[in-house]
């Protein structure tokens, strides 16, 4: 499933909850002030390393008899190119589709018998296999996990089925405005490629491609085994040594990374270009602002200013974008923003859907909020609740084994020490209004405005609201992101 859709779904559910259960205080009384931040107990991370270079990170959390284990490989879609887009995710997804001794059905049945779950996949920065199981069945579940990770069969019949399913999903997604906008922006704005692949790249992937990617990247010295929950560090290390100790290290791993991290974006105009993907008879229009930031990576101190900025601008129901677009004007079911982090940069975006007739108005509202961020310090009374949203969410996340595993995986993916977990609350709390304004004024300009929808219904209003901007219009039937102009007719 496309990750933007997952984020959107979670956002809509959150929005519904606030409307359904918060309406009484909004209508009949003053919304209460946020309470003081609660302290968070951050368990110690016990890290060790096997002789083959595999890092083992364990967090003991004995409150419930559940364990989550994840084998994290530090290679994802950033290690593939546009011609083979989707290779990392297809490779990871195929791990659970059969090994040299187990079929896909056997893997599923054995995990079900244990009352466990197993999932595999890849994002831009990493690939992973994750299990969740009760602690008394941990070793048996991890035995299956190790077999999946170390002995994939990459059977042709399973690849054919996965390819067919992926292409069917992609075909449907390419009719959806929000997906189309992100799909085009991956190349046009961010100089990368869709992590889920294109129709032609998915069609081209072979067993040999998957095996080659696996051999280059799935190595113990390029991986971390994270185990959290009802388990001792000595016990987890003993299981790791037994199941992964014979995994052979490699002298070299694939260090290639795709994208254009040096691309300068120095102009001070808020919008550098406007692109419309014309989708006739579309039920809604997707309105998006995209801006690559190549000087602030995940390990940067500015990560925390960006996190608070995102919470303020588009990080929930009470964020500025949602207040202006949904609550005040009723132009959308929701609006949000996102930073997609890389080692040496981040991709910033805002997103919302509206009726075609209000697309230009919504675009203007989004830009007005970006301008306000860059020109005006947020009041402390507004900013403090947004910090508390972040620290509260962080604390709740660490209450589950899955949340702990995810937080550690994020750090290890970027080579950030696990001790950074202990600094999150303090660093978020230290972000001042001037930090948010400074980040916005320095980075959130010269972005790409991409609107996907029925152009005939907002063409005149767009021209009226942006009279000095050229609008590049691409018919959806002409869209091809492998073309330098994103048009099929211009493929060399």
XYZ file of C-alpha atoms in Angstrom:
492
model
C 0.000 0.000 0.000
C 1.272 3.458 -0.857
C 2.662 5.125 2.294
C 1.045 8.466 1.620
C -2.356 6.741 1.640
C -1.524 5.034 4.932
C -0.640 8.377 6.507
C -3.765 9.982 5.092
C -5.973 7.170 6.420
C -4.543 7.540 9.909
C -5.047 11.294 9.705
C -8.707 10.974 8.694
C -9.388 8.527 11.535
C -7.729 10.931 13.973
C -9.813 13.787 12.592
C -13.050 11.819 12.980
C -12.219 11.021 16.573
C -11.678 14.676 17.417
C -14.926 15.700 15.752
C -16.947 12.871 17.271
C -15.673 13.125 20.811
C -14.482 16.727 21.107
C -17.571 18.535 19.885
C -19.070 19.054 23.346
C -16.224 21.194 24.658
C -16.007 23.148 21.381
C -19.725 23.992 21.359
C -20.624 24.292 25.037
C -17.464 25.541 26.644
C -13.880 26.660 26.392
C -11.475 24.054 25.062
C -9.237 23.177 28.022
C -5.590 24.100 28.075
C -3.157 21.211 27.511
C -1.765 19.631 30.622
C 1.885 19.478 31.525
C 4.060 17.022 29.631
C 4.268 13.646 31.296
C 7.580 12.027 31.983
C 8.476 9.118 29.743
C 10.379 6.077 30.902
C 12.779 5.256 28.079
C 14.211 1.756 28.562
C 17.908 1.117 28.089
C 19.048 -0.152 24.700
C 21.465 -3.048 25.154
C 23.568 -3.286 22.014
C 26.058 -5.972 21.010
C 27.587 -7.289 17.817
C 28.055 -10.798 16.442
C 31.373 -11.847 14.897
C 29.900 -11.494 11.402
C 29.108 -7.815 12.031
C 25.382 -8.103 12.774
C 24.341 -5.517 15.350
C 21.866 -6.814 17.935
C 19.856 -4.188 19.838
C 17.625 -5.332 22.710
C 15.123 -3.418 24.844
C 13.718 -5.379 27.761
C 10.071 -4.517 28.424
C 8.506 -7.106 30.697
C 5.059 -5.537 31.247
C 3.365 -7.797 28.674
C 4.408 -11.227 27.300
C 4.913 -9.913 23.764
C 8.082 -9.574 21.695
C 8.623 -7.713 18.443
C 11.729 -8.512 16.423
C 12.862 -6.784 13.260
C 15.758 -7.514 10.967
C 16.594 -4.122 9.491
C 18.702 -3.961 6.315
C 20.185 -0.538 5.562
C 19.181 -0.492 1.917
C 15.903 0.423 0.312
C 14.596 2.231 -2.732
C 17.527 4.653 -2.543
C 19.693 1.752 -3.770
C 17.760 1.296 -7.007
C 17.253 3.504 -10.074
C 14.206 4.653 -12.006
C 14.552 1.837 -14.544
C 14.334 -0.700 -11.723
C 12.029 1.267 -9.412
C 10.234 -1.028 -6.997
C 13.123 -3.519 -6.862
C 13.820 -3.055 -3.143
C 10.189 -3.491 -2.154
C 9.657 -6.463 -4.482
C 12.789 -8.129 -3.112
C 11.712 -7.617 0.490
C 8.125 -8.663 -0.214
C 9.316 -11.897 -1.842
C 11.150 -12.968 1.309
C 7.934 -14.269 2.870
C 6.817 -15.910 -0.396
C 8.973 -18.994 0.056
C 12.382 -20.220 1.166
C 14.520 -23.178 0.142
C 12.642 -25.364 2.652
C 9.273 -23.631 3.161
C 6.562 -22.529 0.743
C 4.660 -19.268 1.178
C 1.689 -21.260 2.492
C 3.866 -23.115 5.004
C 5.352 -19.854 6.277
C 1.889 -18.388 6.780
C 0.509 -21.525 8.423
C 3.445 -21.972 10.803
C 3.276 -18.352 11.918
C -0.487 -18.601 12.366
C -0.046 -21.749 14.461
C 2.293 -19.784 16.726
C -0.209 -16.936 16.983
C 2.449 -14.708 15.424
C 2.609 -12.245 12.552
C 5.333 -11.734 9.965
C 5.717 -8.875 7.497
C 8.384 -7.740 5.080
C 8.806 -4.718 2.849
C 11.012 -1.793 1.940
C 10.864 1.989 2.043
C 13.247 4.597 0.714
C 15.890 4.147 3.409
C 15.712 0.494 4.441
C 14.226 -2.982 4.062
C 12.960 -5.146 6.883
C 11.399 -8.371 8.109
C 9.321 -7.999 11.274
C 7.623 -10.508 13.562
C 5.435 -10.147 16.636
C 4.856 -13.123 18.922
C 4.300 -14.104 22.530
C 7.559 -14.492 24.415
C 7.157 -18.237 25.023
C 7.203 -18.870 21.254
C 9.900 -16.350 20.359
C 12.673 -18.728 19.332
C 10.425 -20.764 17.021
C 9.073 -17.618 15.361
C 12.571 -16.190 14.955
C 13.670 -19.478 13.367
C 11.100 -18.879 10.623
C 12.151 -15.230 10.420
C 15.791 -16.229 9.939
C 14.860 -18.780 7.263
C 12.874 -16.101 5.408
C 15.698 -13.575 5.621
C 18.645 -15.862 4.887
C 17.221 -18.442 2.471
C 14.742 -16.773 0.090
C 13.816 -18.875 -2.941
C 12.514 -16.072 -5.210
C 10.316 -18.592 -7.005
C 9.192 -17.552 -10.468
C 5.534 -18.402 -9.871
C 5.456 -16.290 -6.707
C 7.195 -13.422 -8.512
C 4.637 -13.602 -11.311
C 1.800 -13.416 -8.792
C 3.341 -10.536 -6.846
C 4.056 -8.643 -10.074
C 0.454 -9.064 -11.207
C -0.887 -7.859 -7.854
C 1.486 -4.888 -7.814
C 0.558 -3.835 -11.333
C -3.163 -4.105 -10.552
C -2.725 -1.903 -7.491
C -0.617 0.588 -9.446
C -3.174 0.742 -12.263
C -5.858 1.688 -9.772
C -3.642 4.176 -7.920
C -2.830 5.989 -11.163
C -6.489 7.010 -11.357
C -6.338 8.680 -7.920
C -5.424 12.394 -7.750
C -3.346 12.259 -4.545
C -1.314 9.283 -5.703
C -0.707 10.846 -9.113
C 0.582 14.036 -7.529
C 3.078 12.174 -5.313
C 4.037 9.888 -8.190
C 4.949 12.814 -10.440
C 6.608 14.793 -7.627
C 8.982 11.928 -6.825
C 10.754 12.668 -10.115
C 9.822 16.238 -10.969
C 10.288 17.816 -7.543
C 12.557 15.462 -5.624
C 14.704 14.032 -8.460
C 14.139 10.506 -7.153
C 11.613 7.898 -8.314
C 8.512 6.170 -6.919
C 9.611 3.627 -4.308
C 6.728 1.386 -5.371
C 7.838 1.341 -9.001
C 6.362 2.229 -12.371
C 4.434 -0.022 -14.729
C 7.456 -0.511 -16.974
C 9.941 -1.024 -14.123
C 7.745 -3.615 -12.370
C 7.254 -5.455 -15.678
C 11.018 -5.573 -16.180
C 11.986 -7.076 -12.812
C 13.349 -10.622 -12.999
C 14.482 -13.287 -10.570
C 18.050 -12.303 -11.421
C 17.360 -8.668 -10.476
C 15.939 -9.675 -7.107
C 18.765 -12.083 -6.354
C 21.379 -9.486 -7.324
C 19.810 -6.828 -5.100
C 19.596 -9.342 -2.265
C 23.216 -10.424 -2.637
C 24.461 -6.815 -2.724
C 22.547 -5.580 0.274
C 21.381 -8.363 2.595
C 24.533 -8.820 4.649
C 24.990 -9.008 8.444
C 27.419 -6.079 8.429
C 24.702 -4.014 6.707
C 21.918 -5.022 9.116
C 20.579 -4.624 12.634
C 18.482 -7.143 14.570
C 16.162 -5.258 16.923
C 14.363 -7.223 19.658
C 11.986 -5.491 22.081
C 9.624 -6.787 24.741
C 9.467 -9.667 27.200
C 12.971 -10.992 26.623
C 16.350 -10.667 28.317
C 19.337 -9.300 26.449
C 21.382 -12.518 27.042
C 18.440 -14.618 25.824
C 17.942 -12.498 22.686
C 21.672 -12.571 21.925
C 21.789 -16.342 22.299
C 18.933 -16.738 19.808
C 20.608 -14.261 17.451
C 23.896 -16.163 17.575
C 22.157 -19.486 16.977
C 20.037 -18.335 14.035
C 22.135 -15.586 12.409
C 25.685 -16.393 13.490
C 26.489 -18.342 10.303
C 25.278 -15.531 8.029
C 28.307 -14.582 5.976
C 29.543 -11.000 5.990
C 30.593 -9.173 2.856
C 33.606 -6.965 2.416
C 31.510 -4.497 0.448
C 27.865 -3.486 0.423
C 26.007 -1.444 -2.153
C 26.646 2.225 -1.352
C 24.937 3.683 -4.424
C 22.186 6.181 -3.697
C 19.752 7.616 -6.190
C 18.557 11.206 -6.286
C 20.162 14.617 -6.641
C 21.213 15.730 -3.149
C 23.217 18.682 -4.491
C 20.352 20.297 -6.405
C 20.249 23.962 -5.294
C 16.940 25.666 -4.547
C 17.958 29.215 -3.665
C 15.269 31.414 -5.246
C 13.169 33.287 -2.695
C 9.838 33.170 -4.504
C 7.379 30.960 -2.664
C 6.388 28.985 -5.769
C 8.921 28.135 -8.451
C 6.498 26.441 -10.836
C 2.916 25.293 -11.135
C 2.091 21.974 -12.771
C -1.382 20.649 -13.445
C -1.997 16.991 -14.268
C -5.300 17.126 -16.071
C -7.558 14.266 -14.965
C -10.910 14.835 -16.730
C -14.059 13.883 -14.803
C -12.069 13.498 -11.607
C -14.341 13.600 -8.571
C -11.859 15.752 -6.637
C -8.634 17.684 -7.091
C -5.447 17.035 -5.134
C -3.554 20.215 -4.221
C 0.061 19.808 -3.134
C 3.195 21.842 -2.427
C 6.565 20.071 -2.729
C 10.000 21.267 -1.726
C 13.248 19.237 -1.481
C 15.615 20.350 1.280
C 19.135 19.092 0.661
C 20.984 20.640 3.601
C 19.000 19.204 6.521
C 19.179 15.435 7.011
C 17.696 13.187 9.676
C 20.756 13.511 11.921
C 20.678 17.313 11.794
C 19.791 19.316 14.894
C 17.240 21.109 12.670
C 15.243 17.860 12.578
C 13.508 18.941 15.767
C 12.614 22.405 14.466
C 11.173 20.709 11.371
C 9.161 18.299 13.516
C 7.578 21.125 15.528
C 6.973 23.146 12.349
C 5.207 20.177 10.796
C 3.047 19.695 13.877
C 2.074 23.364 13.769
C 1.407 23.505 10.037
C -0.147 20.162 9.160
C 0.358 17.626 11.922
C -3.208 16.957 13.016
C -6.763 18.175 13.302
C -5.894 21.443 15.062
C -2.978 22.293 12.764
C -3.074 25.516 10.760
C -3.754 23.943 7.385
C -6.651 21.902 8.676
C -8.050 24.863 10.597
C -8.011 27.134 7.550
C -9.093 24.671 4.877
C -11.428 22.266 6.668
C -12.720 23.844 9.850
C -13.151 27.476 8.768
C -14.146 26.954 5.144
C -15.267 23.343 4.780
C -13.240 22.916 1.581
C -11.758 19.526 2.437
C -12.029 16.599 4.810
C -8.495 17.355 5.928
C -5.148 18.922 5.083
C -1.688 18.016 6.305
C 2.052 18.227 5.774
C 4.957 15.811 5.881
C 8.749 15.611 6.014
C 10.108 12.438 4.365
C 13.613 12.087 5.769
C 16.793 11.036 4.014
C 20.343 10.723 5.362
C 21.415 14.008 3.821
C 18.121 15.773 3.203
C 14.364 15.715 3.458
C 11.378 16.009 1.133
C 8.730 18.414 2.374
C 5.145 18.322 1.152
C 1.669 19.546 1.962
C -1.404 17.635 0.837
C -5.140 18.100 0.643
C -8.060 17.166 -1.582
C -10.979 19.399 -2.473
C -13.679 19.759 -5.087
C -12.262 20.787 -8.463
C -13.932 24.190 -8.371
C -12.062 25.196 -5.180
C -8.619 23.837 -6.149
C -7.117 27.259 -6.905
C -8.550 28.745 -3.698
C -7.083 25.909 -1.627
C -3.704 26.347 -3.321
C -3.774 30.018 -2.339
C -4.639 29.132 1.259
C -1.774 26.644 1.507
C 0.712 29.200 0.241
C -0.636 31.832 2.624
C 0.052 29.519 5.561
C 3.584 28.796 4.343
C 4.172 32.538 4.004
C 2.850 33.160 7.524
C 5.229 30.550 8.928
C 8.217 32.260 7.316
C 7.282 35.815 8.277
C 5.698 35.619 11.741
C 6.755 34.025 15.002
C 4.121 31.639 16.300
C 2.671 32.595 19.650
C 3.902 30.446 22.505
C 0.273 29.672 23.381
C -0.132 28.055 19.954
C 3.264 26.395 19.755
C 3.316 24.751 23.176
C 0.340 22.428 22.475
C 2.020 21.351 19.232
C 5.191 20.402 21.130
C 3.064 18.472 23.602
C 1.379 16.609 20.742
C 4.806 15.436 19.588
C 6.151 14.456 22.999
C 2.861 12.839 24.000
C 2.782 10.793 20.807
C 6.413 9.839 21.315
C 5.692 8.617 24.845
C 2.643 6.611 23.797
C 4.586 5.081 20.933
C 7.231 3.767 23.281
C 4.586 1.964 25.329
C 4.309 -0.796 22.692
C 6.958 -3.216 21.478
C 6.128 -2.281 17.883
C 6.558 1.414 18.650
C 9.882 0.822 20.391
C 11.102 -1.247 17.466
C 10.033 1.404 14.963
C 11.742 4.197 16.897
C 14.998 2.244 17.041
C 14.744 1.247 13.380
C 14.449 4.917 12.429
C 17.670 5.745 14.271
C 19.659 2.766 12.987
C 18.559 3.433 9.403
C 20.354 6.772 9.520
C 23.334 5.725 11.619
C 22.107 7.716 14.619
C 23.124 6.362 18.064
C 20.328 4.677 19.999
C 20.999 7.128 22.845
C 19.193 9.776 20.750
C 15.929 8.313 22.094
C 16.739 9.935 25.423
C 17.136 13.376 23.838
C 13.854 13.566 21.939
C 11.689 15.098 24.682
C 14.293 17.718 25.601
C 15.103 18.659 22.012
C 11.450 19.064 21.024
C 10.781 21.119 24.148
C 13.689 23.425 23.322
C 12.316 24.450 19.885
C 11.415 28.148 20.056
C 9.098 30.185 17.798
C 12.163 31.773 16.210
C 13.474 28.293 15.282
C 10.265 27.469 13.427
C 10.191 30.814 11.643
C 13.885 30.537 10.784
C 13.488 27.064 9.312
C 10.497 28.121 7.216
C 12.106 31.307 5.920
C 15.297 29.478 5.011
C 13.865 26.338 3.424
C 10.172 26.544 2.499
C 10.360 28.592 -0.674
C 10.770 27.956 -4.422
C 8.546 24.905 -4.147
C 6.489 23.110 -6.773
C 2.717 23.477 -6.723
C 1.179 20.361 -8.279
C -2.576 20.103 -8.766
C -4.209 16.953 -10.104
C -7.837 17.189 -11.146
C -10.268 18.250 -13.860
C -8.438 21.306 -15.188
C -11.459 22.643 -17.050
C -13.182 23.277 -13.716
C -10.431 25.387 -12.118
C -8.479 26.728 -15.111
C -9.933 30.243 -15.036
C -9.735 30.619 -11.254
C -6.121 29.404 -11.238
C -5.175 31.980 -13.868
C -6.979 34.688 -11.877
C -5.279 33.875 -8.576
C -1.802 33.318 -10.093
C -1.748 35.819 -12.969
C 2.031 36.013 -13.283
C 2.719 32.275 -13.161
C 3.029 29.960 -16.129
C 0.969 26.794 -15.665
C 2.412 23.629 -17.197
C -0.482 21.305 -18.058
C 0.084 17.571 -18.603
C -2.784 15.395 -19.784
C -2.966 12.290 -17.611
C -2.860 10.039 -20.690
C 0.426 11.716 -21.657
C 2.068 11.331 -18.233
C 5.273 9.299 -18.198
C 7.770 9.987 -15.448
C 10.604 8.366 -17.393
C 10.430 11.288 -19.834
C 12.460 14.461 -19.121
C 9.251 16.497 -19.526
C 7.004 13.843 -17.904
C 5.279 13.399 -21.279
C 5.214 10.233 -23.363
C 5.664 12.226 -26.540
C 9.041 13.538 -25.341
C 10.725 10.229 -24.528
C 14.095 10.196 -26.355
